[in-house]
Amino acid sequence: MENNLFLQSAFSQKTERPPVWMMRQAGRFMPQYWEIKNKYSFLEMCKTPEIAADVTMLPVDLLDIDAAILFSDILVTGEAMGGDLSFTQGVGPKFANPVRTQVDIDNLNTDCLDKLQYVADAIKVIQQRLNCKIPLIGFAGAPFTVMSYLVEGGSSRDFKLTKLMLHNEPEMAHQLLAKIAKVTADYLNLQIEAGVNAVQIFDSWAQALAWDDYKEFSHRYIAEIISNLNRKNIPVISFCKGSSVFAPLMAEAKPDIISIDWNVDLLDIKQRLPQNIAVQGNLDPHILYAEKHVIKERIHRLFNRMKDTPGFIFNLGHGIMPDIPFDNVKYAVEVIKEFKY
């Protein structure tokens, strides 16, 4: 690997500067993304290996980041299991056949890796294009987050139906989560076999849960997934909204890296985690709307705070928003790459 900074930091080794990649780095803030998006539906982009590779490579070519992340979506596992998935501009993802009864759960298929083969095919194309320049990160949605979309039938503000299942029908909820967890572990192992260099588990809606519910209905399944991964030399990143609260519990699942939101002092949380767990984060993405001198000052403030701390990967506390100016993102990467401890 020409640029090994990300993997070194992932395994808590010392580096001359923090590596940088950003969640949603191949996305709607890029004019070049829209040139592709205007020709194809979102699912066509995900399911056509050459197109998925084109989008994955955009931030590699245009931003010169230190790690690429596979272009896909966290809900492809839910679709493979039998969900009728669609994406509508301005609305987001929808499952036309929500999962709300025992029969719905029984009908979900866990032997469905063949339906995700297009992801493995995309990984092979991307790795050919990367040509060992930088690592490629694969990913999957965490069981609770995927469950919430399946139960609600799409995005939700309050997760009312999902929480009702957790509280009124906990046995059903556990059956559903166990099925998703099995598929997720198999899916991540498929990606590892296809050639990714790291994997990230996205629990995008974990912050909706109380501590006890997070422990019972999210954490235990993430721990199960991580324990079932073929992870030799493959670092595992655990991300959730709410990681500033849940990080000590997340560490018990034994990931290599915990991705931290922006609601906490990063050094403080790093010092409270086991030494062999790296941290990723945690700039507030809204900073990237600001003037360039503010962006630079905030990045330097974070880096000076994390000085002499092995196991630190720069990222945002969540994904890049679609209307953040591309030039600001590019500038942030330049500031990071010029920095030396």
mmCIF file of C-alpha atoms in Angstrom:
data_model
loop_
_atom_site.group_PDB
_atom_site.id
_atom_site.type_symbol
_atom_site.label_atom_id
_atom_site.label_comp_id
_atom_site.label_asym_id
_atom_site.label_seq_id
_atom_site.Cartn_x
_atom_site.Cartn_y
_atom_site.Cartn_z
ATOM 1 C CA MET A 1 0.000 0.000 0.000
ATOM 2 C CA GLU A 2 1.545 3.329 -1.083
ATOM 3 C CA ASN A 3 -0.283 5.307 1.616
ATOM 4 C CA ASN A 4 -0.639 3.248 4.784
ATOM 5 C CA LEU A 5 -1.497 6.057 7.228
ATOM 6 C CA PHE A 6 -5.099 4.972 7.728
ATOM 7 C CA LEU A 7 -4.233 1.351 8.526
ATOM 8 C CA GLN A 8 -1.374 2.369 10.817
ATOM 9 C CA SER A 9 -3.672 4.657 12.810
ATOM 10 C CA ALA A 10 -6.433 2.044 12.757
ATOM 11 C CA PHE A 11 -4.111 -0.319 14.614
ATOM 12 C CA SER A 12 -3.038 2.480 17.014
ATOM 13 C CA GLN A 13 0.435 2.943 15.537
ATOM 14 C CA LYS A 14 2.137 6.336 15.483
ATOM 15 C CA THR A 15 1.912 8.394 12.250
ATOM 16 C CA GLU A 16 3.466 11.671 11.132
ATOM 17 C CA ARG A 17 0.000 13.221 10.747
ATOM 18 C CA PRO A 18 -3.577 12.043 11.219
ATOM 19 C CA PRO A 19 -5.033 10.255 8.187
ATOM 20 C CA VAL A 20 -8.222 11.736 6.711
ATOM 21 C CA TRP A 21 -11.364 10.359 5.143
ATOM 22 C CA MET A 22 -14.901 11.647 5.596
ATOM 23 C CA MET A 23 -18.247 9.943 5.900
ATOM 24 C CA ARG A 24 -20.341 10.600 2.758
ATOM 25 C CA GLN A 25 -17.152 11.756 1.005
ATOM 26 C CA ALA A 26 -18.509 10.502 -2.357
ATOM 27 C CA GLY A 27 -21.803 12.310 -2.294
ATOM 28 C CA ARG A 28 -24.196 15.058 -3.176
ATOM 29 C CA PHE A 29 -21.858 17.970 -2.360
ATOM 30 C CA MET A 30 -19.858 17.071 -5.505
ATOM 31 C CA PRO A 31 -20.971 18.346 -8.924
ATOM 32 C CA GLN A 32 -19.321 15.258 -10.437
ATOM 33 C CA TYR A 33 -21.596 13.039 -8.318
ATOM 34 C CA TRP A 34 -24.652 14.728 -9.811
ATOM 35 C CA GLU A 35 -23.340 14.193 -13.341
ATOM 36 C CA ILE A 36 -23.581 10.467 -12.604
ATOM 37 C CA LYS A 37 -26.723 10.638 -10.429
ATOM 38 C CA ASN A 38 -28.699 12.445 -13.143
ATOM 39 C CA LYS A 39 -28.175 9.479 -15.474
ATOM 40 C CA TYR A 40 -29.054 6.623 -13.105
ATOM 41 C CA SER A 41 -31.277 5.837 -10.120
ATOM 42 C CA PHE A 42 -29.563 5.498 -6.756
ATOM 43 C CA LEU A 43 -30.019 1.716 -6.674
ATOM 44 C CA GLU A 44 -28.700 1.411 -10.234
ATOM 45 C CA MET A 45 -25.580 3.259 -9.065
ATOM 46 C CA CYS A 46 -25.161 0.852 -6.135
ATOM 47 C CA LYS A 47 -25.836 -2.294 -8.158
ATOM 48 C CA THR A 48 -23.698 -1.558 -11.230
ATOM 49 C CA PRO A 49 -20.085 -2.319 -10.246
ATOM 50 C CA GLU A 50 -18.490 0.090 -12.756
ATOM 51 C CA ILE A 51 -20.736 2.974 -11.650
ATOM 52 C CA ALA A 52 -20.226 2.217 -7.950
ATOM 53 C CA ALA A 53 -16.487 2.263 -8.660
ATOM 54 C CA ASP A 54 -16.762 5.601 -10.511
ATOM 55 C CA VAL A 55 -18.477 7.202 -7.504
ATOM 56 C CA THR A 56 -16.126 5.587 -4.972
ATOM 57 C CA MET A 57 -13.155 7.044 -6.863
ATOM 58 C CA LEU A 58 -14.451 10.643 -6.963
ATOM 59 C CA PRO A 59 -12.989 11.711 -3.579
ATOM 60 C CA VAL A 60 -9.822 9.725 -4.292
ATOM 61 C CA ASP A 61 -9.223 11.664 -7.503
ATOM 62 C CA LEU A 62 -10.657 15.049 -6.469
ATOM 63 C CA LEU A 63 -9.805 15.282 -2.757
ATOM 64 C CA ASP A 64 -6.750 13.005 -2.442
ATOM 65 C CA ILE A 65 -7.979 11.467 0.812
ATOM 66 C CA ASP A 66 -6.178 8.696 2.704
ATOM 67 C CA ALA A 67 -8.883 6.007 2.442
ATOM 68 C CA ALA A 68 -11.704 5.265 0.038
ATOM 69 C CA ILE A 69 -15.084 3.960 1.155
ATOM 70 C CA LEU A 70 -17.224 1.703 -0.972
ATOM 71 C CA PHE A 71 -20.184 3.461 -2.601
ATOM 72 C CA SER A 72 -23.294 1.566 -1.495
ATOM 73 C CA ASP A 73 -26.075 1.918 1.067
ATOM 74 C CA ILE A 74 -26.753 0.521 4.536
ATOM 75 C CA LEU A 75 -30.169 -0.813 3.432
ATOM 76 C CA VAL A 76 -28.986 -3.271 0.783
ATOM 77 C CA THR A 77 -29.034 -6.018 3.451
ATOM 78 C CA GLY A 78 -32.699 -5.283 4.202
ATOM 79 C CA GLU A 79 -33.487 -5.490 0.492
ATOM 80 C CA ALA A 80 -31.591 -8.759 0.069
ATOM 81 C CA MET A 81 -33.588 -10.261 2.941
ATOM 82 C CA GLY A 82 -36.835 -9.510 1.097
ATOM 83 C CA GLY A 83 -37.504 -5.812 1.610
ATOM 84 C CA ASP A 84 -39.107 -3.964 -1.310
ATOM 85 C CA LEU A 85 -36.683 -1.013 -1.317
ATOM 86 C CA SER A 86 -36.896 2.206 -3.317
ATOM 87 C CA PHE A 87 -35.307 5.660 -3.086
ATOM 88 C CA THR A 88 -37.220 8.809 -3.986
ATOM 89 C CA GLN A 89 -35.542 12.194 -4.452
ATOM 90 C CA GLY A 90 -36.411 14.441 -1.508
ATOM 91 C CA VAL A 91 -38.124 11.585 0.377
ATOM 92 C CA GLY A 92 -35.364 9.049 0.947
ATOM 93 C CA PRO A 93 -35.567 5.268 1.303
ATOM 94 C CA LYS A 94 -38.881 3.413 1.499
ATOM 95 C CA PHE A 95 -39.724 -0.233 2.154
ATOM 96 C CA ALA A 96 -43.101 -0.916 0.535
ATOM 97 C CA ASN A 97 -43.554 -4.061 2.681
ATOM 98 C CA PRO A 98 -42.727 -3.026 6.267
ATOM 99 C CA VAL A 99 -41.898 -5.725 8.840
ATOM 100 C CA ARG A 100 -44.378 -5.517 11.725
ATOM 101 C CA THR A 101 -45.725 -8.997 12.479
ATOM 102 C CA GLN A 102 -44.368 -12.432 13.294
ATOM 103 C CA VAL A 103 -45.242 -13.584 9.784
ATOM 104 C CA ASP A 104 -43.289 -10.634 8.300
ATOM 105 C CA ILE A 105 -40.221 -11.618 10.342
ATOM 106 C CA ASP A 106 -40.588 -15.318 9.450
ATOM 107 C CA ASN A 107 -40.687 -14.388 5.749
ATOM 108 C CA LEU A 108 -37.314 -12.635 5.831
ATOM 109 C CA ASN A 109 -34.569 -14.658 4.188
ATOM 110 C CA THR A 110 -31.143 -14.967 5.838
ATOM 111 C CA ASP A 111 -29.594 -17.077 3.080
ATOM 112 C CA CYS A 112 -29.316 -14.179 0.661
ATOM 113 C CA LEU A 113 -25.620 -13.485 -0.035
ATOM 114 C CA ASP A 114 -26.131 -14.248 -3.725
ATOM 115 C CA LYS A 115 -28.295 -11.117 -3.909
ATOM 116 C CA LEU A 116 -25.352 -9.023 -2.681
ATOM 117 C CA GLN A 117 -22.775 -10.379 -5.125
ATOM 118 C CA TYR A 118 -22.840 -7.052 -7.003
ATOM 119 C CA VAL A 119 -21.110 -5.492 -3.968
ATOM 120 C CA ALA A 120 -18.263 -8.007 -4.134
ATOM 121 C CA ASP A 121 -17.992 -7.336 -7.876
ATOM 122 C CA ALA A 122 -17.798 -3.577 -7.231
ATOM 123 C CA ILE A 123 -15.058 -4.065 -4.624
ATOM 124 C CA LYS A 124 -12.924 -5.962 -7.140
ATOM 125 C CA VAL A 125 -13.319 -3.191 -9.736
ATOM 126 C CA ILE A 126 -12.517 -0.489 -7.153
ATOM 127 C CA GLN A 127 -9.391 -2.289 -5.936
ATOM 128 C CA GLN A 128 -8.145 -2.561 -9.523
ATOM 129 C CA ARG A 129 -8.605 1.196 -9.894
ATOM 130 C CA LEU A 130 -7.016 2.002 -6.534
ATOM 131 C CA ASN A 131 -4.031 -0.169 -7.476
ATOM 132 C CA CYS A 132 -2.763 -0.330 -3.853
ATOM 133 C CA LYS A 133 -2.662 3.473 -3.575
ATOM 134 C CA ILE A 134 -4.874 3.749 -0.472
ATOM 135 C CA PRO A 135 -7.031 1.344 1.573
ATOM 136 C CA LEU A 136 -10.681 0.635 0.745
ATOM 137 C CA ILE A 137 -13.266 0.613 3.549
ATOM 138 C CA GLY A 138 -16.337 -1.597 3.255
ATOM 139 C CA PHE A 139 -19.405 -1.160 5.452
ATOM 140 C CA ALA A 140 -22.811 -2.332 6.570
ATOM 141 C CA GLY A 141 -25.720 -0.946 8.550
ATOM 142 C CA ALA A 142 -26.015 -2.067 12.174
ATOM 143 C CA PRO A 143 -28.992 -4.312 12.981
ATOM 144 C CA PHE A 144 -30.963 -1.739 15.000
ATOM 145 C CA THR A 145 -30.666 0.906 12.288
ATOM 146 C CA VAL A 146 -31.644 -1.508 9.491
ATOM 147 C CA MET A 147 -34.488 -2.788 11.688
ATOM 148 C CA SER A 148 -35.820 0.752 12.149
ATOM 149 C CA TYR A 149 -36.146 1.251 8.382
ATOM 150 C CA LEU A 150 -37.765 -2.155 7.916
ATOM 151 C CA VAL A 151 -40.296 -1.598 10.716
ATOM 152 C CA GLU A 152 -41.084 2.060 10.010
ATOM 153 C CA GLY A 153 -41.123 1.488 6.240
ATOM 154 C CA GLY A 154 -38.600 4.306 5.774
ATOM 155 C CA SER A 155 -37.043 7.198 7.674
ATOM 156 C CA SER A 156 -38.586 8.220 10.980
ATOM 157 C CA ARG A 157 -38.374 11.140 13.368
ATOM 158 C CA ASP A 158 -39.465 9.342 16.515
ATOM 159 C CA PHE A 159 -39.051 5.579 15.724
ATOM 160 C CA LYS A 160 -42.431 5.022 17.386
ATOM 161 C CA LEU A 161 -43.262 1.720 15.677
ATOM 162 C CA THR A 162 -39.738 0.381 16.194
ATOM 163 C CA LYS A 163 -39.763 1.252 19.898
ATOM 164 C CA LEU A 164 -43.216 -0.240 20.313
ATOM 165 C CA MET A 165 -41.843 -3.522 18.989
ATOM 166 C CA LEU A 166 -38.834 -3.316 21.332
ATOM 167 C CA HIS A 167 -41.030 -2.634 24.358
ATOM 168 C CA ASN A 168 -44.240 -4.591 23.637
ATOM 169 C CA GLU A 169 -42.849 -7.492 21.570
ATOM 170 C CA PRO A 170 -39.209 -7.850 22.675
ATOM 171 C CA GLU A 171 -39.016 -11.503 21.563
ATOM 172 C CA MET A 172 -40.112 -10.526 18.054
ATOM 173 C CA ALA A 173 -37.621 -7.658 18.045
ATOM 174 C CA HIS A 174 -34.810 -10.039 19.022
ATOM 175 C CA GLN A 175 -35.790 -12.503 16.288
ATOM 176 C CA LEU A 176 -35.675 -9.703 13.711
ATOM 177 C CA LEU A 177 -32.378 -8.322 15.001
ATOM 178 C CA ALA A 178 -30.810 -11.797 15.090
ATOM 179 C CA LYS A 179 -31.735 -12.353 11.445
ATOM 180 C CA ILE A 180 -30.293 -8.980 10.405
ATOM 181 C CA ALA A 181 -27.128 -9.621 12.458
ATOM 182 C CA LYS A 182 -26.503 -12.956 10.721
ATOM 183 C CA VAL A 183 -26.898 -11.418 7.264
ATOM 184 C CA THR A 184 -24.710 -8.445 8.265
ATOM 185 C CA ALA A 185 -21.832 -10.629 9.462
ATOM 186 C CA ASP A 186 -22.046 -12.761 6.313
ATOM 187 C CA TYR A 187 -22.187 -9.616 4.172
ATOM 188 C CA LEU A 188 -19.140 -8.023 5.806
ATOM 189 C CA ASN A 189 -17.216 -11.282 5.419
ATOM 190 C CA LEU A 190 -18.218 -11.269 1.735
ATOM 191 C CA GLN A 191 -16.693 -7.789 1.446
ATOM 192 C CA ILE A 192 -13.530 -8.867 3.262
ATOM 193 C CA GLU A 193 -13.175 -11.861 0.957
ATOM 194 C CA ALA A 194 -13.680 -9.578 -2.060
ATOM 195 C CA GLY A 195 -10.777 -7.392 -0.929
ATOM 196 C CA VAL A 196 -11.731 -4.487 1.363
ATOM 197 C CA ASN A 197 -8.987 -3.382 3.764
ATOM 198 C CA ALA A 198 -11.274 -2.313 6.635
ATOM 199 C CA VAL A 199 -14.980 -2.344 7.510
ATOM 200 C CA GLN A 200 -17.270 0.095 9.294
ATOM 201 C CA ILE A 201 -20.572 -0.696 11.013
ATOM 202 C CA PHE A 202 -23.004 2.231 10.845
ATOM 203 C CA ASP A 203 -25.582 2.484 13.636
ATOM 204 C CA SER A 204 -27.005 5.745 12.338
ATOM 205 C CA TRP A 205 -30.011 5.896 14.695
ATOM 206 C CA ALA A 206 -28.588 4.490 17.938
ATOM 207 C CA GLN A 207 -29.013 7.870 19.644
ATOM 208 C CA ALA A 208 -32.784 7.253 19.628
ATOM 209 C CA LEU A 209 -32.285 4.556 22.272
ATOM 210 C CA ALA A 210 -32.080 4.748 26.049
ATOM 211 C CA TRP A 211 -28.942 3.206 27.578
ATOM 212 C CA ASP A 212 -30.578 -0.095 28.568
ATOM 213 C CA ASP A 213 -32.316 -0.419 25.195
ATOM 214 C CA TYR A 214 -29.073 0.339 23.339
ATOM 215 C CA LYS A 215 -27.327 -2.356 25.365
ATOM 216 C CA GLU A 216 -30.041 -4.963 24.765
ATOM 217 C CA PHE A 217 -31.161 -4.196 21.211
ATOM 218 C CA SER A 218 -28.077 -2.743 19.524
ATOM 219 C CA HIS A 219 -24.791 -3.355 21.318
ATOM 220 C CA ARG A 220 -25.230 -7.122 21.778
ATOM 221 C CA TYR A 221 -25.807 -7.617 18.045
ATOM 222 C CA ILE A 222 -22.869 -5.436 17.016
ATOM 223 C CA ALA A 223 -20.687 -7.462 19.413
ATOM 224 C CA GLU A 224 -22.012 -10.657 17.829
ATOM 225 C CA ILE A 225 -21.245 -9.394 14.314
ATOM 226 C CA ILE A 226 -17.714 -8.302 15.213
ATOM 227 C CA SER A 227 -17.011 -11.668 16.882
ATOM 228 C CA ASN A 228 -18.029 -13.432 13.645
ATOM 229 C CA LEU A 229 -15.849 -11.406 11.262
ATOM 230 C CA ASN A 230 -12.784 -12.794 9.501
ATOM 231 C CA ARG A 231 -10.891 -9.777 10.721
ATOM 232 C CA LYS A 232 -7.228 -10.774 10.536
ATOM 233 C CA ASN A 233 -5.406 -7.547 9.511
ATOM 234 C CA ILE A 234 -8.814 -5.982 8.772
ATOM 235 C CA PRO A 235 -9.619 -3.164 11.222
ATOM 236 C CA VAL A 236 -13.246 -2.836 12.309
ATOM 237 C CA ILE A 237 -14.755 0.624 12.874
ATOM 238 C CA SER A 238 -17.852 1.010 15.033
ATOM 239 C CA PHE A 239 -19.869 4.173 14.402
ATOM 240 C CA CYS A 240 -23.080 5.423 15.906
ATOM 241 C CA LYS A 241 -24.781 8.715 16.443
ATOM 242 C CA GLY A 242 -24.570 8.887 20.204
ATOM 243 C CA SER A 243 -21.054 7.455 20.448
ATOM 244 C CA SER A 244 -20.054 10.241 22.853
ATOM 245 C CA VAL A 245 -22.441 8.541 25.311
ATOM 246 C CA PHE A 246 -22.157 4.895 24.257
ATOM 247 C CA ALA A 247 -18.393 4.666 23.539
ATOM 248 C CA PRO A 248 -17.412 2.799 26.749
ATOM 249 C CA LEU A 249 -20.051 0.163 25.957
ATOM 250 C CA MET A 250 -19.116 0.117 22.249
ATOM 251 C CA ALA A 251 -15.551 -0.741 23.298
ATOM 252 C CA GLU A 252 -16.793 -3.977 24.902
ATOM 253 C CA ALA A 253 -17.667 -5.276 21.404
ATOM 254 C CA LYS A 254 -13.906 -5.107 20.672
ATOM 255 C CA PRO A 255 -13.768 -2.955 17.528
ATOM 256 C CA ASP A 256 -10.372 -1.580 16.504
ATOM 257 C CA ILE A 257 -11.731 1.954 16.078
ATOM 258 C CA ILE A 258 -14.684 3.868 17.520
ATOM 259 C CA SER A 259 -15.987 6.758 15.443
ATOM 260 C CA ILE A 260 -16.954 9.611 17.767
ATOM 261 C CA ASP A 261 -19.588 12.316 17.261
ATOM 262 C CA TRP A 262 -18.824 15.989 17.949
ATOM 263 C CA ASN A 263 -20.552 16.267 21.344
ATOM 264 C CA VAL A 264 -17.508 15.294 23.387
ATOM 265 C CA ASP A 265 -13.836 16.150 23.850
ATOM 266 C CA LEU A 266 -12.038 13.570 21.703
ATOM 267 C CA LEU A 267 -8.927 13.249 23.867
ATOM 268 C CA ASP A 268 -11.014 12.782 26.989
ATOM 269 C CA ILE A 269 -12.957 9.904 25.442
ATOM 270 C CA LYS A 270 -9.780 8.369 23.943
ATOM 271 C CA GLN A 271 -8.214 8.277 27.398
ATOM 272 C CA ARG A 272 -11.284 6.507 28.783
ATOM 273 C CA LEU A 273 -11.125 3.745 26.170
ATOM 274 C CA PRO A 274 -8.793 0.726 26.137
ATOM 275 C CA GLN A 275 -5.397 1.736 24.767
ATOM 276 C CA ASN A 276 -5.610 -0.513 21.719
ATOM 277 C CA ILE A 277 -8.836 1.121 20.464
ATOM 278 C CA ALA A 278 -8.290 4.010 18.059
ATOM 279 C CA VAL A 279 -10.700 6.918 17.691
ATOM 280 C CA GLN A 280 -12.082 8.446 14.517
ATOM 281 C CA GLY A 281 -13.679 11.875 14.315
ATOM 282 C CA ASN A 282 -14.916 14.204 15.479
ATOM 283 C CA LEU A 283 -15.214 17.582 13.728
ATOM 284 C CA ASP A 284 -18.738 18.998 13.611
ATOM 285 C CA PRO A 285 -19.565 18.827 9.859
ATOM 286 C CA HIS A 286 -21.224 22.246 10.127
ATOM 287 C CA ILE A 287 -17.715 23.733 10.533
ATOM 288 C CA LEU A 288 -17.248 23.037 6.811
ATOM 289 C CA TYR A 289 -19.848 25.719 6.025
ATOM 290 C CA ALA A 290 -17.663 28.311 7.770
ATOM 291 C CA GLU A 291 -14.995 30.640 6.376
ATOM 292 C CA LYS A 292 -11.691 28.981 5.563
ATOM 293 C CA HIS A 293 -9.761 30.528 8.427
ATOM 294 C CA VAL A 294 -12.343 29.067 10.840
ATOM 295 C CA ILE A 295 -12.044 25.623 9.220
ATOM 296 C CA LYS A 296 -8.268 25.728 9.571
ATOM 297 C CA GLU A 297 -8.385 26.942 13.169
ATOM 298 C CA ARG A 298 -10.835 24.227 14.219
ATOM 299 C CA ILE A 299 -8.843 21.448 12.539
ATOM 300 C CA HIS A 300 -5.612 22.679 14.139
ATOM 301 C CA ARG A 301 -7.358 22.960 17.512
ATOM 302 C CA LEU A 302 -8.434 19.303 17.260
ATOM 303 C CA PHE A 303 -4.996 18.164 16.075
ATOM 304 C CA ASN A 304 -3.161 20.025 18.820
ATOM 305 C CA ARG A 305 -5.534 18.471 21.344
ATOM 306 C CA MET A 306 -4.741 14.990 19.968
ATOM 307 C CA LYS A 307 -0.979 15.597 19.708
ATOM 308 C CA ASP A 308 1.173 12.611 20.695
ATOM 309 C CA THR A 309 -1.904 10.344 20.673
ATOM 310 C CA PRO A 310 -1.432 7.292 18.423
ATOM 311 C CA GLY A 311 -4.639 5.856 17.041
ATOM 312 C CA PHE A 312 -6.385 8.994 15.759
ATOM 313 C CA ILE A 313 -8.096 9.160 12.362
ATOM 314 C CA PHE A 314 -9.568 12.485 11.277
ATOM 315 C CA ASN A 315 -13.200 12.342 10.253
ATOM 316 C CA LEU A 316 -16.419 14.235 10.817
ATOM 317 C CA GLY A 317 -18.805 13.466 13.656
ATOM 318 C CA HIS A 318 -21.298 12.459 10.961
ATOM 319 C CA GLY A 319 -21.554 12.723 7.157
ATOM 320 C CA ILE A 320 -20.936 15.714 4.882
ATOM 321 C CA MET A 321 -24.170 17.635 4.229
ATOM 322 C CA PRO A 322 -25.207 17.925 0.555
ATOM 323 C CA ASP A 323 -24.924 21.733 0.387
ATOM 324 C CA ILE A 324 -21.464 22.119 1.953
ATOM 325 C CA PRO A 325 -19.258 23.875 -0.625
ATOM 326 C CA PHE A 326 -16.943 21.424 -2.357
ATOM 327 C CA ASP A 327 -14.065 23.946 -2.140
ATOM 328 C CA ASN A 328 -14.376 23.985 1.654
ATOM 329 C CA VAL A 329 -14.088 20.200 1.851
ATOM 330 C CA LYS A 330 -11.077 20.270 -0.467
ATOM 331 C CA TYR A 331 -9.502 23.027 1.627
ATOM 332 C CA ALA A 332 -10.030 21.027 4.843
ATOM 333 C CA VAL A 333 -8.247 18.016 3.345
ATOM 334 C CA GLU A 334 -5.348 20.251 2.252
ATOM 335 C CA VAL A 335 -5.047 21.701 5.770
ATOM 336 C CA ILE A 336 -4.980 18.188 7.224
ATOM 337 C CA LYS A 337 -2.399 16.897 4.765
ATOM 338 C CA GLU A 338 -0.071 19.851 5.380
ATOM 339 C CA PHE A 339 -0.156 19.300 9.152
ATOM 340 C CA LYS A 340 2.812 17.650 10.834
ATOM 341 C CA TYR A 341 3.065 16.672 14.495
#
